[in-house]
Amino acid sequence: MVGAQDAFARAMSTLPLVAILRGVRPDEVVGIADALMAAGFTLIEVPLNSPDPFDSIARLVDHCPDDVVVGAGTVLSVADAERLGTIGARLMVTPIIDPEVVRAATDAGIATAIGCMTPGEVFTAINAGATAVKIFPANALPIRYAADLKAVMPRRCPVLAVGGVGAGDFAAYTAGGYDGFGLGSSLYAPGLAADEVGARAAAVVAAWRQVEGS
C-alpha cells in the first residue's frame, strides 16, 4: 500500500475535494463511498461525531482501493489519532490545532489536515508536522485569506477551505489561494440515499473540473 503522505498528495492532485460524511452509519457507508468514488472522489472523511465512526472507517479501509484515502474528521484526542492508525486509516482531519494530536497521527503514519484560523495556528500546525492546513470556518474570512497566508507559508503545505464553502464558490476561493475544499452537507446528510449522494457528487466534480480547466 502507498504511504499516507504520498497517497494524500496523489489524491489531492487527482481531485482536491474531501467528502465529509458527518452522521453516516456503518451499514450505509460502503454504498455511499461507492457512489462518491464513481464520481471521482479519492478523499473520504468520516467525522468521529458520527454513529460508530471507527466501524465505518474500518469498513472503508477494507473496501476502498489504494488510491482512495480514507480517514476521520473531528479528531480531538491522541487516543483517537492512535486508534486510527490501528485500523489502517490514512487521513486525520481536525477542527482545531493540538500539536500532540498531530504528532500522534504523524507517528502512526497518517496524513493530517489540521484546522486553523490564525497565522499563529497555521504555523503551529506546520511545525507539529501537519500535511495540510484546513482553514475553518473559511466562510468567516476574506476569500483571499489563503493567498495572504501562503505568502509566508512553506510551499509544500496545501490549504483547504472548509465551512460554508460549496461548488459555487470554487472559482473565487481557488483564485483566493485555496488548494482544495472539504464538502459536507452539500454532498451528504443523514438519510440521503447513495444514488442521491452520487448525483450530488457528480455535480460537484463537474463544477471543479470546469474551474480546473478555466
GROMACS .gro file of C-alpha atoms in nm:
model
  214
    1MET     CA    1   0.000   0.000   0.000
    2VAL     CA    2   0.120   0.351  -0.082
    3GLY     CA    3   0.217   0.552   0.228
    4ALA     CA    4  -0.033   0.802   0.358
    5GLN     CA    5   0.167   1.113   0.269
    6ASP     CA    6   0.220   1.006  -0.092
    7ALA     CA    7  -0.136   0.881  -0.122
    8PHE     CA    8  -0.271   1.212   0.007
    9ALA     CA    9  -0.056   1.409  -0.238
   10ARG     CA   10  -0.175   1.193  -0.528
   11ALA     CA   11  -0.537   1.221  -0.421
   12MET     CA   12  -0.509   1.598  -0.398
   13SER     CA   13  -0.361   1.615  -0.748
   14THR     CA   14  -0.642   1.393  -0.880
   15LEU     CA   15  -0.932   1.575  -0.716
   16PRO     CA   16  -0.866   1.810  -0.422
   17LEU     CA   17  -1.209   1.763  -0.266
   18VAL     CA   18  -1.269   1.586   0.066
   19ALA     CA   19  -1.608   1.423   0.112
   20ILE     CA   20  -1.721   1.476   0.473
   21LEU     CA   21  -1.975   1.210   0.572
   22ARG     CA   22  -2.092   1.351   0.903
   23GLY     CA   23  -2.364   1.132   1.051
   24VAL     CA   24  -2.311   0.835   0.820
   25ARG     CA   25  -2.391   0.489   0.960
   26PRO     CA   26  -2.171   0.181   0.919
   27ASP     CA   27  -2.446  -0.009   0.735
   28GLU     CA   28  -2.467   0.255   0.461
   29VAL     CA   29  -2.112   0.386   0.437
   30VAL     CA   30  -1.981   0.145   0.173
   31GLY     CA   31  -2.265   0.216  -0.069
   32ILE     CA   32  -2.220   0.590  -0.025
   33ALA     CA   33  -1.845   0.558  -0.074
   34ASP     CA   34  -1.905   0.364  -0.397
   35ALA     CA   35  -2.122   0.649  -0.523
   36LEU     CA   36  -1.855   0.903  -0.432
   37MET     CA   37  -1.576   0.702  -0.594
   38ALA     CA   38  -1.782   0.656  -0.911
   39ALA     CA   39  -1.800   1.036  -0.934
   40GLY     CA   40  -1.422   1.064  -0.889
   41PHE     CA   41  -1.371   1.130  -0.517
   42THR     CA   42  -1.046   0.998  -0.370
   43LEU     CA   43  -1.059   1.159  -0.023
   44ILE     CA   44  -1.327   1.044   0.223
   45GLU     CA   45  -1.365   1.155   0.584
   46VAL     CA   46  -1.598   1.013   0.850
   47PRO     CA   47  -1.621   1.259   1.141
   48LEU     CA   48  -1.590   1.100   1.482
   49ASN     CA   49  -1.920   1.251   1.596
   50SER     CA   50  -2.097   1.011   1.357
   51PRO     CA   51  -2.260   0.685   1.475
   52ASP     CA   52  -1.995   0.414   1.534
   53PRO     CA   53  -1.735   0.605   1.330
   54PHE     CA   54  -1.445   0.367   1.375
   55ASP     CA   55  -1.662   0.083   1.242
   56SER     CA   56  -1.744   0.292   0.932
   57ILE     CA   57  -1.380   0.385   0.881
   58ALA     CA   58  -1.264   0.025   0.917
   59ARG     CA   59  -1.521  -0.086   0.659
   60LEU     CA   60  -1.398   0.180   0.418
   61VAL     CA   61  -1.034   0.088   0.473
   62ASP     CA   62  -1.118  -0.273   0.385
   63HIS     CA   63  -1.336  -0.178   0.086
   64CYS     CA   64  -1.175   0.116  -0.091
   65PRO     CA   65  -0.890   0.080  -0.343
   66ASP     CA   66  -0.540   0.201  -0.263
   67ASP     CA   67  -0.581   0.531  -0.449
   68VAL     CA   68  -0.869   0.635  -0.220
   69VAL     CA   69  -0.755   0.791   0.108
   70VAL     CA   70  -0.992   0.720   0.397
   71GLY     CA   71  -0.987   0.861   0.746
   72ALA     CA   72  -1.158   1.050   1.025
   73GLY     CA   73  -1.263   1.405   1.090
   74THR     CA   74  -1.334   1.592   1.413
   75VAL     CA   75  -1.040   1.416   1.579
   76LEU     CA   76  -0.962   1.577   1.915
   77SER     CA   77  -0.752   1.333   2.117
   78VAL     CA   78  -0.424   1.146   2.100
   79ALA     CA   79  -0.606   0.822   2.176
   80ASP     CA   80  -0.834   0.863   1.876
   81ALA     CA   81  -0.540   0.951   1.649
   82GLU     CA   82  -0.359   0.639   1.762
   83ARG     CA   83  -0.669   0.425   1.716
   84LEU     CA   84  -0.696   0.542   1.355
   85GLY     CA   85  -0.350   0.402   1.295
   86THR     CA   86  -0.451   0.061   1.427
   87ILE     CA   87  -0.739   0.028   1.177
   88GLY     CA   88  -0.536   0.142   0.877
   89ALA     CA   89  -0.679   0.491   0.825
   90ARG     CA   90  -0.455   0.721   0.622
   91LEU     CA   91  -0.616   1.060   0.688
   92MET     CA   92  -0.691   1.259   1.002
   93VAL     CA   93  -0.879   1.589   0.990
   94THR     CA   94  -0.924   1.812   1.293
   95PRO     CA   95  -1.126   2.130   1.361
   96ILE     CA   96  -0.850   2.266   1.589
   97ILE     CA   97  -0.473   2.258   1.633
   98ASP     CA   98  -0.340   2.033   1.908
   99PRO     CA   99   0.029   1.957   1.843
  100GLU     CA  100   0.018   1.634   2.044
  101VAL     CA  101  -0.267   1.501   1.831
  102VAL     CA  102  -0.085   1.597   1.511
  103ARG     CA  103   0.233   1.423   1.626
  104ALA     CA  104   0.042   1.110   1.732
  105ALA     CA  105  -0.115   1.082   1.387
  106THR     CA  106   0.214   1.150   1.212
  107ASP     CA  107   0.388   0.885   1.423
  108ALA     CA  108   0.113   0.643   1.318
  109GLY     CA  109   0.185   0.714   0.952
  110ILE     CA  110  -0.131   0.917   0.890
  111ALA     CA  111  -0.162   1.226   0.669
  112THR     CA  112  -0.316   1.520   0.854
  113ALA     CA  113  -0.530   1.819   0.762
  114ILE     CA  114  -0.534   2.042   1.067
  115GLY     CA  115  -0.799   2.301   1.144
  116CYS     CA  116  -0.663   2.653   1.180
  117MET     CA  117  -0.778   3.010   1.154
  118THR     CA  118  -0.496   3.245   1.253
  119PRO     CA  119  -0.140   3.263   1.114
  120GLY     CA  120  -0.009   3.153   1.453
  121GLU     CA  121  -0.227   2.842   1.445
  122VAL     CA  122  -0.117   2.766   1.089
  123PHE     CA  123   0.249   2.772   1.181
  124THR     CA  124   0.190   2.575   1.499
  125ALA     CA  125   0.026   2.307   1.284
  126ILE     CA  126   0.306   2.307   1.028
  127ASN     CA  127   0.574   2.291   1.297
  128ALA     CA  128   0.392   1.995   1.453
  129GLY     CA  129   0.413   1.812   1.120
  130ALA     CA  130   0.076   1.883   0.954
  131THR     CA  131   0.044   1.756   0.597
  132ALA     CA  132  -0.211   2.025   0.512
  133VAL     CA  133  -0.394   2.302   0.691
  134LYS     CA  134  -0.768   2.343   0.687
  135ILE     CA  135  -0.897   2.697   0.722
  136PHE     CA  136  -1.211   2.665   0.928
  137PRO     CA  137  -1.458   2.822   0.915
  138ALA     CA  138  -1.343   2.950   0.576
  139ASN     CA  139  -1.658   3.149   0.504
  140ALA     CA  140  -1.590   3.370   0.808
  141LEU     CA  141  -1.277   3.513   0.644
  142PRO     CA  142  -1.198   3.713   0.330
  143ILE     CA  143  -1.174   3.493   0.021
  144ARG     CA  144  -0.810   3.590  -0.035
  145TYR     CA  145  -0.709   3.490   0.317
  146ALA     CA  146  -0.526   3.180   0.190
  147ALA     CA  147  -0.323   3.380  -0.059
  148ASP     CA  148  -0.207   3.611   0.219
  149LEU     CA  149  -0.109   3.314   0.437
  150LYS     CA  150   0.075   3.141   0.154
  151ALA     CA  151   0.298   3.440   0.105
  152VAL     CA  152   0.486   3.323   0.415
  153MET     CA  153   0.395   2.953   0.436
  154PRO     CA  154   0.609   2.662   0.311
  155ARG     CA  155   0.510   2.573  -0.044
  156ARG     CA  156   0.475   2.207   0.043
  157CYS     CA  157   0.168   2.264   0.263
  158PRO     CA  158  -0.168   2.284   0.083
  159VAL     CA  159  -0.450   2.495   0.222
  160LEU     CA  160  -0.807   2.362   0.227
  161ALA     CA  161  -1.124   2.567   0.269
  162VAL     CA  162  -1.389   2.407   0.491
  163GLY     CA  163  -1.704   2.557   0.636
  164GLY     CA  164  -1.976   2.724   0.433
  165VAL     CA  165  -1.795   2.681   0.102
  166GLY     CA  166  -1.962   2.488  -0.181
  167ALA     CA  167  -1.924   2.416  -0.551
  168GLY     CA  168  -2.045   2.762  -0.646
  169ASP     CA  169  -1.751   2.909  -0.454
  170PHE     CA  170  -1.473   2.701  -0.614
  171ALA     CA  171  -1.364   2.962  -0.867
  172ALA     CA  172  -1.346   3.251  -0.622
  173TYR     CA  173  -1.172   3.057  -0.346
  174THR     CA  174  -0.925   2.897  -0.585
  175ALA     CA  175  -0.837   3.242  -0.716
  176GLY     CA  176  -0.804   3.340  -0.350
  177GLY     CA  177  -0.526   3.090  -0.294
  178TYR     CA  178  -0.702   2.776  -0.173
  179ASP     CA  179  -0.576   2.439  -0.296
  180GLY     CA  180  -0.879   2.226  -0.213
  181PHE     CA  181  -1.209   2.201  -0.030
  182GLY     CA  182  -1.390   1.995   0.230
  183LEU     CA  183  -1.756   1.938   0.146
  184GLY     CA  184  -2.014   1.824   0.397
  185SER     CA  185  -2.389   1.882   0.374
  186SER     CA  186  -2.372   1.979   0.007
  187LEU     CA  187  -2.268   1.617  -0.059
  188TYR     CA  188  -2.414   1.409   0.222
  189ALA     CA  189  -2.665   1.448   0.503
  190PRO     CA  190  -2.806   1.172   0.723
  191GLY     CA  191  -3.089   0.994   0.542
  192LEU     CA  192  -2.970   1.060   0.188
  193ALA     CA  193  -2.963   0.753  -0.034
  194ALA     CA  194  -2.643   0.655  -0.213
  195ASP     CA  195  -2.784   0.746  -0.556
  196GLU     CA  196  -2.866   1.099  -0.438
  197VAL     CA  197  -2.516   1.134  -0.292
  198GLY     CA  198  -2.376   1.013  -0.623
  199ALA     CA  199  -2.576   1.271  -0.817
  200ARG     CA  200  -2.459   1.549  -0.588
  201ALA     CA  201  -2.100   1.425  -0.611
  202ALA     CA  202  -2.110   1.418  -0.990
  203ALA     CA  203  -2.235   1.777  -1.000
  204VAL     CA  204  -1.965   1.890  -0.757
  205VAL     CA  205  -1.691   1.719  -0.956
  206ALA     CA  206  -1.821   1.873  -1.279
  207ALA     CA  207  -1.809   2.217  -1.115
  208TRP     CA  208  -1.450   2.156  -1.004
  209ARG     CA  209  -1.340   2.033  -1.347
  210GLN     CA  210  -1.484   2.347  -1.502
  211VAL     CA  211  -1.280   2.564  -1.264
  212GLU     CA  212  -0.971   2.347  -1.309
  213GLY     CA  213  -0.990   2.380  -1.687
  214SER     CA  214  -1.055   2.754  -1.695
   0.00000   0.00000   0.00000
